[in-house]
JSON list of C-alpha atoms in Angstrom, two decimals:
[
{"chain": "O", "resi": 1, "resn": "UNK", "atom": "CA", "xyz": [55.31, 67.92, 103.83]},
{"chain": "O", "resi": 2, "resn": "UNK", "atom": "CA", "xyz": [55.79, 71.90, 104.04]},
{"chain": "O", "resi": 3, "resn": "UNK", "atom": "CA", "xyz": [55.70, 72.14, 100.31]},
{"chain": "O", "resi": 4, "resn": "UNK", "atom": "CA", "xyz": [52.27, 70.03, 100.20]},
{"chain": "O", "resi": 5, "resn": "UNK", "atom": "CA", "xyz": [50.91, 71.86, 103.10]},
{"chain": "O", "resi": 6, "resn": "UNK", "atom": "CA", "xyz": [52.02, 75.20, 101.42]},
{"chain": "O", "resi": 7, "resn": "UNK", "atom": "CA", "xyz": [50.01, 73.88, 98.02]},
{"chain": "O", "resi": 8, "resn": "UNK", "atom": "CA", "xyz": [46.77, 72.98, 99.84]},
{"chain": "O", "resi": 9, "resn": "UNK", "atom": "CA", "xyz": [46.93, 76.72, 102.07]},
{"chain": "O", "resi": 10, "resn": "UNK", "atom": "CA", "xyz": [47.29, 78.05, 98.54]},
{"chain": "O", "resi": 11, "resn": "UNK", "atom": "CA", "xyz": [44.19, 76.45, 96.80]},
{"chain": "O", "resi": 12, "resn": "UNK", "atom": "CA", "xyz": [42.32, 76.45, 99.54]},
{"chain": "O", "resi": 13, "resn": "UNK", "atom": "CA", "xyz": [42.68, 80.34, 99.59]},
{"chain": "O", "resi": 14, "resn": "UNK", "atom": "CA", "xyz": [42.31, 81.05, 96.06]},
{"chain": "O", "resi": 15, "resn": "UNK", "atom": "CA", "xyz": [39.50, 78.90, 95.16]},
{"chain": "O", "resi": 16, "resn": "UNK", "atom": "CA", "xyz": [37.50, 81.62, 94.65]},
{"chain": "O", "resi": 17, "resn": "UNK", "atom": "CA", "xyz": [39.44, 83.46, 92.35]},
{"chain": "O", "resi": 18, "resn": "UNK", "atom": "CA", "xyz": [39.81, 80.37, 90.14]},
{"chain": "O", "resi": 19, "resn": "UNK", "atom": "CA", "xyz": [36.06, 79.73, 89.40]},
{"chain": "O", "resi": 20, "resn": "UNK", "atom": "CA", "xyz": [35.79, 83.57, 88.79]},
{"chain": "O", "resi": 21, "resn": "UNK", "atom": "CA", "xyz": [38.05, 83.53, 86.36]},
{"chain": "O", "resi": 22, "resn": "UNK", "atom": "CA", "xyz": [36.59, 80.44, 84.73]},
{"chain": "O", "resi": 23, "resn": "UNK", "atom": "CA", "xyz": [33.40, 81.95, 85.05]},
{"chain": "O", "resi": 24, "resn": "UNK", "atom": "CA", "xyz": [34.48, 84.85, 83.13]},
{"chain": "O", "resi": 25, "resn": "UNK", "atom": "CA", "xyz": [35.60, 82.73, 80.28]},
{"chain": "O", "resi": 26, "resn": "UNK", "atom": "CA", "xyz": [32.50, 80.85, 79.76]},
{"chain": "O", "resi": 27, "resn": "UNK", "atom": "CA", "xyz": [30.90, 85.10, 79.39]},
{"chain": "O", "resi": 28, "resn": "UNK", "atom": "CA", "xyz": [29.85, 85.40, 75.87]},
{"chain": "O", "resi": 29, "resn": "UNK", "atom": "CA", "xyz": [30.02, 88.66, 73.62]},
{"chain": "O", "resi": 30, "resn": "UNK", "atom": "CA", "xyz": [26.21, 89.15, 74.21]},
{"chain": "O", "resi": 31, "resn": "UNK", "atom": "CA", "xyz": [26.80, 88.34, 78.12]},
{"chain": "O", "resi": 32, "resn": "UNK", "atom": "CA", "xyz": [29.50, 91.30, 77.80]},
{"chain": "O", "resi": 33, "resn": "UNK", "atom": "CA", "xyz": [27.49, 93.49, 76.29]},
{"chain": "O", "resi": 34, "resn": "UNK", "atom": "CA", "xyz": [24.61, 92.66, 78.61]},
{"chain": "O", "resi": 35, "resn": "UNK", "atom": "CA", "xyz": [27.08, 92.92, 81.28]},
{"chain": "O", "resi": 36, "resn": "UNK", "atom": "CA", "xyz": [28.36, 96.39, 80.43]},
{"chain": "O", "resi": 37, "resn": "UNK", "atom": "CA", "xyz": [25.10, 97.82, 80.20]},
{"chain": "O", "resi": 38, "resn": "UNK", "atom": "CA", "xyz": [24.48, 96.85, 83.49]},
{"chain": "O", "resi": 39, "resn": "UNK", "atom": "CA", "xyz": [27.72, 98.15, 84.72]},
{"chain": "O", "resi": 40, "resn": "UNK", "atom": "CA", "xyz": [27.11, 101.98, 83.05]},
{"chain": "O", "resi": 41, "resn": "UNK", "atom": "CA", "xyz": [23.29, 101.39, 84.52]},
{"chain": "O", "resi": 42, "resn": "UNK", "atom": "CA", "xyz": [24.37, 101.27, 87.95]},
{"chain": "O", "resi": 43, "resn": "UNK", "atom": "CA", "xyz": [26.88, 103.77, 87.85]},
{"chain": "O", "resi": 44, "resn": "UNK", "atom": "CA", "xyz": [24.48, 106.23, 86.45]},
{"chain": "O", "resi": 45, "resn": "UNK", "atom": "CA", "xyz": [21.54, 105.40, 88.63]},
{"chain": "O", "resi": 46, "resn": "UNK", "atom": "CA", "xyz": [24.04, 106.17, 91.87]},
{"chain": "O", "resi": 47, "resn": "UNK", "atom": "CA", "xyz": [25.01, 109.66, 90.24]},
{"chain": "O", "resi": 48, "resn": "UNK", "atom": "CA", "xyz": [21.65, 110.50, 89.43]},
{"chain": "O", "resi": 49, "resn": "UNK", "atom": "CA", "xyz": [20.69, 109.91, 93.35]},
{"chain": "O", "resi": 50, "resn": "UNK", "atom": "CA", "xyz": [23.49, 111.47, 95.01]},
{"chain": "O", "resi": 51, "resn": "UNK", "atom": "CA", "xyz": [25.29, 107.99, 95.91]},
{"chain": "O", "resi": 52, "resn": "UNK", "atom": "CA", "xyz": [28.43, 106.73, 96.04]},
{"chain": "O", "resi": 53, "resn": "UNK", "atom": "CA", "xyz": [29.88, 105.92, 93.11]},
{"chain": "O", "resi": 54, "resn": "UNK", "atom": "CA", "xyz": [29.83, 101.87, 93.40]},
{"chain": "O", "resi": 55, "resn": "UNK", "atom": "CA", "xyz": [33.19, 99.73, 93.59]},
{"chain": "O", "resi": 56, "resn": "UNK", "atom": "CA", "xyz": [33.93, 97.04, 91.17]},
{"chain": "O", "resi": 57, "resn": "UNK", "atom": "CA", "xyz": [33.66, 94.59, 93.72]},
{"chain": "O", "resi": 58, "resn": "UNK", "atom": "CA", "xyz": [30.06, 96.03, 95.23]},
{"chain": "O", "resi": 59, "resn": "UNK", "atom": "CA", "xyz": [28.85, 96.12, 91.28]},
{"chain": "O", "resi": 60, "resn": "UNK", "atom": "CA", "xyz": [29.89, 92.25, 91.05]},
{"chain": "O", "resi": 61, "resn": "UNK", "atom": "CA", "xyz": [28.60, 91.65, 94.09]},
{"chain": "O", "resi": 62, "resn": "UNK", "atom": "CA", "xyz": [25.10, 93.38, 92.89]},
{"chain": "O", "resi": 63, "resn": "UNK", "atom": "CA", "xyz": [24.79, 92.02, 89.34]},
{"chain": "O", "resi": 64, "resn": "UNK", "atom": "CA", "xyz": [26.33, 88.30, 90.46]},
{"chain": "O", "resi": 65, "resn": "UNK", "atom": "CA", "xyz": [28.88, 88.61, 88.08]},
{"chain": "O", "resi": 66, "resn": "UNK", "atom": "CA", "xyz": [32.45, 87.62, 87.88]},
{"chain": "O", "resi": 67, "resn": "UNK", "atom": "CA", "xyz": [34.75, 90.23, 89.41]},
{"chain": "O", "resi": 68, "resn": "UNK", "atom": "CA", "xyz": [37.39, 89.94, 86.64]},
{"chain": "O", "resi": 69, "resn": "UNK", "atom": "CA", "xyz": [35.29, 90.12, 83.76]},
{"chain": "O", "resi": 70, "resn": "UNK", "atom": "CA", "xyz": [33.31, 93.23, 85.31]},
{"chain": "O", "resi": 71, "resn": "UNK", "atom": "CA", "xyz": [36.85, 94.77, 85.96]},
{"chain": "O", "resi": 72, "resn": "UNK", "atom": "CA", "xyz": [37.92, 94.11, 81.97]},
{"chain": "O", "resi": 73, "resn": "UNK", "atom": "CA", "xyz": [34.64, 95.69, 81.56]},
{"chain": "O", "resi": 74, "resn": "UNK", "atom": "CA", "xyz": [35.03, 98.33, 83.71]},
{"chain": "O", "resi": 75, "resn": "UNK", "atom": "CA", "xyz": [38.32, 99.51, 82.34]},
{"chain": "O", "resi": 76, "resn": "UNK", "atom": "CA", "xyz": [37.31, 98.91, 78.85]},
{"chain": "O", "resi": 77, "resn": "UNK", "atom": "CA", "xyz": [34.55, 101.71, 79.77]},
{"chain": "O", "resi": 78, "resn": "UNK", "atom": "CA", "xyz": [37.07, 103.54, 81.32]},
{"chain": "O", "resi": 79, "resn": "UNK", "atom": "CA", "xyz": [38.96, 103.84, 78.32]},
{"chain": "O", "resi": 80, "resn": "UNK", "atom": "CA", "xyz": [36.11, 104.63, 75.76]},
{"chain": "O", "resi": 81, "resn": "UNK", "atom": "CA", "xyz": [35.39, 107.55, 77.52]},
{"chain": "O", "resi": 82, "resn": "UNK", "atom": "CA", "xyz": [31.74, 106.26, 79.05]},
{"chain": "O", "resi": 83, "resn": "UNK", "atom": "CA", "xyz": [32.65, 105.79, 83.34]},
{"chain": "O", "resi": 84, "resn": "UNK", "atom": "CA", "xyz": [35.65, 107.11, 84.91]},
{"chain": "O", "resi": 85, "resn": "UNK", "atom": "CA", "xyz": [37.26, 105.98, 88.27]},
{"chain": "O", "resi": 86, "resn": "UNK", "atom": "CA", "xyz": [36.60, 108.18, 91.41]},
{"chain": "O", "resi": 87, "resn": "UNK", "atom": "CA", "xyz": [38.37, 108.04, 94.90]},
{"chain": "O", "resi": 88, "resn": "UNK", "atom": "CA", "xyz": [35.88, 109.02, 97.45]},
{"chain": "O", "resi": 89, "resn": "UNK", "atom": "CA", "xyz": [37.65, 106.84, 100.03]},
{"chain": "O", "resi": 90, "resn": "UNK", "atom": "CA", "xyz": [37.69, 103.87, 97.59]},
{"chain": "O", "resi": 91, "resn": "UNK", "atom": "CA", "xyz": [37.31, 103.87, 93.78]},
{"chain": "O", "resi": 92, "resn": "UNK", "atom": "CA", "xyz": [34.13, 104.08, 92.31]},
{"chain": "O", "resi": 93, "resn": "UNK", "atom": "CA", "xyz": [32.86, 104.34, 89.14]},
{"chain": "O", "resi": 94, "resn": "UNK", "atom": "CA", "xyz": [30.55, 107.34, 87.87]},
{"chain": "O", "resi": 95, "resn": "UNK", "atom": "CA", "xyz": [29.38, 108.19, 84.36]},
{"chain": "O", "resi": 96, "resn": "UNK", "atom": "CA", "xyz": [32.13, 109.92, 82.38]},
{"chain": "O", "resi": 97, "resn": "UNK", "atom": "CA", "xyz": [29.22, 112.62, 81.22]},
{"chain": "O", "resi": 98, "resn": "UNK", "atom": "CA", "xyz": [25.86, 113.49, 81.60]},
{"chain": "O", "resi": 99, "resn": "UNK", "atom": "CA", "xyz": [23.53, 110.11, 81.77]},
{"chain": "O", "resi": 100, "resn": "UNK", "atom": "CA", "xyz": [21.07, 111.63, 79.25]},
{"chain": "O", "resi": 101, "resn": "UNK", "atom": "CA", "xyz": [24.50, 111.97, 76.35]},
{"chain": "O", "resi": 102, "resn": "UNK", "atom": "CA", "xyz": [24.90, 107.92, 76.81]},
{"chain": "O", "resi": 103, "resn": "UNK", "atom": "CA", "xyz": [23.11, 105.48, 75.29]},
{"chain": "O", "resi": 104, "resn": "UNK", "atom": "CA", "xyz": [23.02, 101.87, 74.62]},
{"chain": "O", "resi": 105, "resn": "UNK", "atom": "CA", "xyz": [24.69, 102.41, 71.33]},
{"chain": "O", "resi": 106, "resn": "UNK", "atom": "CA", "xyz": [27.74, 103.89, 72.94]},
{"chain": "O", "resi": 107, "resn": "UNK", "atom": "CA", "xyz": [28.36, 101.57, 75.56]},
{"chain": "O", "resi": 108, "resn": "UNK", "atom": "CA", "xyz": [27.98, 98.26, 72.86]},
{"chain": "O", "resi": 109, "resn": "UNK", "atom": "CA", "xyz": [30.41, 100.55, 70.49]},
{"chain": "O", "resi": 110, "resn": "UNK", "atom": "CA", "xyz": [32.82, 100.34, 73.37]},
{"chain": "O", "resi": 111, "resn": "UNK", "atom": "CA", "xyz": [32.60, 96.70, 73.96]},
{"chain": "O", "resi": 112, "resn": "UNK", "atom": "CA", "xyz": [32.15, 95.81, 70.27]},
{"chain": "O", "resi": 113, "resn": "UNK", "atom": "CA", "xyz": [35.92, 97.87, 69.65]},
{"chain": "O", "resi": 114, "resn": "UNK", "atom": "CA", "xyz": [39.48, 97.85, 71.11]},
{"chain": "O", "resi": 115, "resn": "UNK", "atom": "CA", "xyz": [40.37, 101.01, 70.25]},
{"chain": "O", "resi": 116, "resn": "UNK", "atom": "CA", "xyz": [38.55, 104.68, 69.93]},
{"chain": "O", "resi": 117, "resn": "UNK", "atom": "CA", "xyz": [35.85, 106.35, 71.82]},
{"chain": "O", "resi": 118, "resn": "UNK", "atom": "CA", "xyz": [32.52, 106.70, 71.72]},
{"chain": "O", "resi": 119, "resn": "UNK", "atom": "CA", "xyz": [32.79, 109.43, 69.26]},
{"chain": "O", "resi": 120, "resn": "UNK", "atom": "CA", "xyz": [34.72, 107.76, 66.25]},
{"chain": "O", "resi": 121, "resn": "UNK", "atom": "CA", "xyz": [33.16, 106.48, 63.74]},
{"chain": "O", "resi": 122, "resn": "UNK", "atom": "CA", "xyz": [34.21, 105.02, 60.59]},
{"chain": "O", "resi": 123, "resn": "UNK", "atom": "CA", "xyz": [37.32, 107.28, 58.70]},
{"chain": "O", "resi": 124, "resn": "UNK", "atom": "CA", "xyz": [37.89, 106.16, 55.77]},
{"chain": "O", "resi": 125, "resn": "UNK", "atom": "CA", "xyz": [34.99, 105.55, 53.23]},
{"chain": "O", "resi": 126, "resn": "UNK", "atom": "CA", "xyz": [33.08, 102.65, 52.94]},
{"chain": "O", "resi": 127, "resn": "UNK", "atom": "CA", "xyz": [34.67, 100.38, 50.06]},
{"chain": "O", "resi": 128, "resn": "UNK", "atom": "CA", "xyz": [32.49, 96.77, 49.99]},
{"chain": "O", "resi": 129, "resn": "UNK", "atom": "CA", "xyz": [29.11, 95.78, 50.06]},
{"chain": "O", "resi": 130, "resn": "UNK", "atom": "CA", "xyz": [29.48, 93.93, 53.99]},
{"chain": "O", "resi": 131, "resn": "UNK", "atom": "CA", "xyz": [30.92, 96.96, 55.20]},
{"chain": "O", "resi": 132, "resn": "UNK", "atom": "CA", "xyz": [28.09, 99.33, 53.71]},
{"chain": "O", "resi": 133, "resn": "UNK", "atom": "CA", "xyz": [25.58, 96.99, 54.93]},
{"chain": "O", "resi": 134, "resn": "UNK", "atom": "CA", "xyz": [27.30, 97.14, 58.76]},
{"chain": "O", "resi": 135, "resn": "UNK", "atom": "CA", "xyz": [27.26, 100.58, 58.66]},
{"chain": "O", "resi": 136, "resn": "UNK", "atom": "CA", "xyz": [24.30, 101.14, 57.64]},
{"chain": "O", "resi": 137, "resn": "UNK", "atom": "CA", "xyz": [23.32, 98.69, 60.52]},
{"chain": "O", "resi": 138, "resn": "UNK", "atom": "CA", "xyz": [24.83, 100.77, 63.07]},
{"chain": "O", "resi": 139, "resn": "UNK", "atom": "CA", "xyz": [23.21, 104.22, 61.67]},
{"chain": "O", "resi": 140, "resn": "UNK", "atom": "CA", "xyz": [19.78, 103.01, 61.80]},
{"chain": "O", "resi": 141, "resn": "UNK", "atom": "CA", "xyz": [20.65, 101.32, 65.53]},
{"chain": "O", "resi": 142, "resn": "UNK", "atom": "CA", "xyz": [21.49, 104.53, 66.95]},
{"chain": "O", "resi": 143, "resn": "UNK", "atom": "CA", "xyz": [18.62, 106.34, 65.18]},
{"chain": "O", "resi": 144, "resn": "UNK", "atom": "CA", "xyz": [16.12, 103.60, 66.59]},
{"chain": "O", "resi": 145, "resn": "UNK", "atom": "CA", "xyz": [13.84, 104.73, 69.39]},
{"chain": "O", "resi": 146, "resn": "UNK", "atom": "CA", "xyz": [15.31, 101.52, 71.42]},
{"chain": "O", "resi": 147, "resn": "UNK", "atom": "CA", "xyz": [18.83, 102.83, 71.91]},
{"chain": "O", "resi": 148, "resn": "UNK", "atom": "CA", "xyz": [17.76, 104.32, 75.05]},
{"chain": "O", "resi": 149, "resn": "UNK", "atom": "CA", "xyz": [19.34, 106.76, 76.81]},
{"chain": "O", "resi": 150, "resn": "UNK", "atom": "CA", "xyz": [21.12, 105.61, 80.33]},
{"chain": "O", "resi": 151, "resn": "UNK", "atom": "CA", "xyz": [19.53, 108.68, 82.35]},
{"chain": "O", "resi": 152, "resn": "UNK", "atom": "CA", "xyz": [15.55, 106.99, 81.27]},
{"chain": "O", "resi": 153, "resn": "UNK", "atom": "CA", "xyz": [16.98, 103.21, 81.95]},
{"chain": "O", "resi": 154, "resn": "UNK", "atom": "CA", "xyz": [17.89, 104.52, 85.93]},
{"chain": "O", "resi": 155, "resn": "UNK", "atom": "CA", "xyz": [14.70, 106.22, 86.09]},
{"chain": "O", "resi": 156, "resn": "UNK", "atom": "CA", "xyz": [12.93, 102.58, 84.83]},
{"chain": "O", "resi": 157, "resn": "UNK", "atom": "CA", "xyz": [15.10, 100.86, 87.73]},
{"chain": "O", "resi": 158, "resn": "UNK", "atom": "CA", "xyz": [13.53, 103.19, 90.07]},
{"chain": "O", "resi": 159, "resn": "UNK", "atom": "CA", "xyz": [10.35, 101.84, 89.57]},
{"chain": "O", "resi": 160, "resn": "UNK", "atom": "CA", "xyz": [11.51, 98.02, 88.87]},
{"chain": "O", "resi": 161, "resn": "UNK", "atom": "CA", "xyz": [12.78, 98.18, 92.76]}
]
C-alpha cells in the first residue's frame, strides 16, 4: 500500500514534467529554429532596455514553450558563442555580443550544427556538386537583406507590444 501510495505521490508530482518532455519531442527542426530565434530575441530585447537578463524558466513561461527543449536550446546557444549565462541573483541569459553582430543566420548555424561557433565555416574545400550547391545556399542566405540583425528584430518587438 506504501509502495502504491509512493507511485501515485510520484506521478501526481511530476506530471508536469512528463508532458514537457513529450512536448519537446513532438518540436520539429523548424519549431527549433523558430524557437531559438525567439530565445536570442528576448534576451537581446532585455539587454537593449536595461532588464534583467530573463531565466530559462521566465523565457518558457513567455514564449509557451517546453522548458526542456528551451534549456537544450539555451545551452546549445550557450555553446555557439551567441547568449551566455549571467548570475544577477538567478541565471539569466544575455547576448554573448553586441545585438547588431547577430543575426538570424548565426543563431540557425548554431541550431543547424553540433559542433563550432558562429564563426566557422566550411574548412576544407568543397568536393561535390550537393555540397557546392549548400554552400552556396548559405552564402547567399547571409548576404540576403532578410537575415536580420537581432538588435532591428527587438526594436520591431517594441512596436509589436
Amino acid at each position: 500500500i506504501v509502495l502504491f501510495g509512493a507511485q501515485v505521490s510520484f506521478a501526481a508530482q511530476n506530471v508536469r514534467n512528463y508532458m514537457q518532455q513529450r512536448a519537446s519531442k513532438k518540436i520539429d527542426q523548424t519549431g527549433r529554429e523558430v524557437l531559438a530565434c525567439r530565445i536570442v530575441l528576448h534576451a537581446c530585447h532585455c539587454f537593449l532596455h536595461a532588464l534583467k537578463p530573463p531565466t530559462t524558466e521566465e523565457l518558457a513561461e513567455r514564449l509557451r514553450a517546453p522548458l526542456q527543449a528551451l534549456n537544450q536550446l539555451a545551452h546549445r546557444l550557450i555553446e555557439g558563442g551567441v547568449l551566455v549565462e549571467v548570475a544577477d541573483g538567478e541565471c539569466g541569459l544575455q547576448p554573448a555580443r553586441p545585438p547588431d553582430s547577430i543575426t538570424v543566420m548565426d543563431v540557425l548555424h548554431v541550431v543547424r550544427t553540433t559542433n563550432g561557433t558562429c564563426a566557422d565555416e566550411l574548412k576544407r574545400p568543397v568536393s561535390e556538386p550537393v555540397e557546392q550547391l549548400l554552400f552556396d545556399l548559405t552564402v547567399t542566405l547571409r548576404a540576403a537583406p532578410a537575415n536580420a540583425r537581432f538588435s532591428d528584430l527587438a526594436g520591431k518587438l517594441d512596436g509589436a507590444q
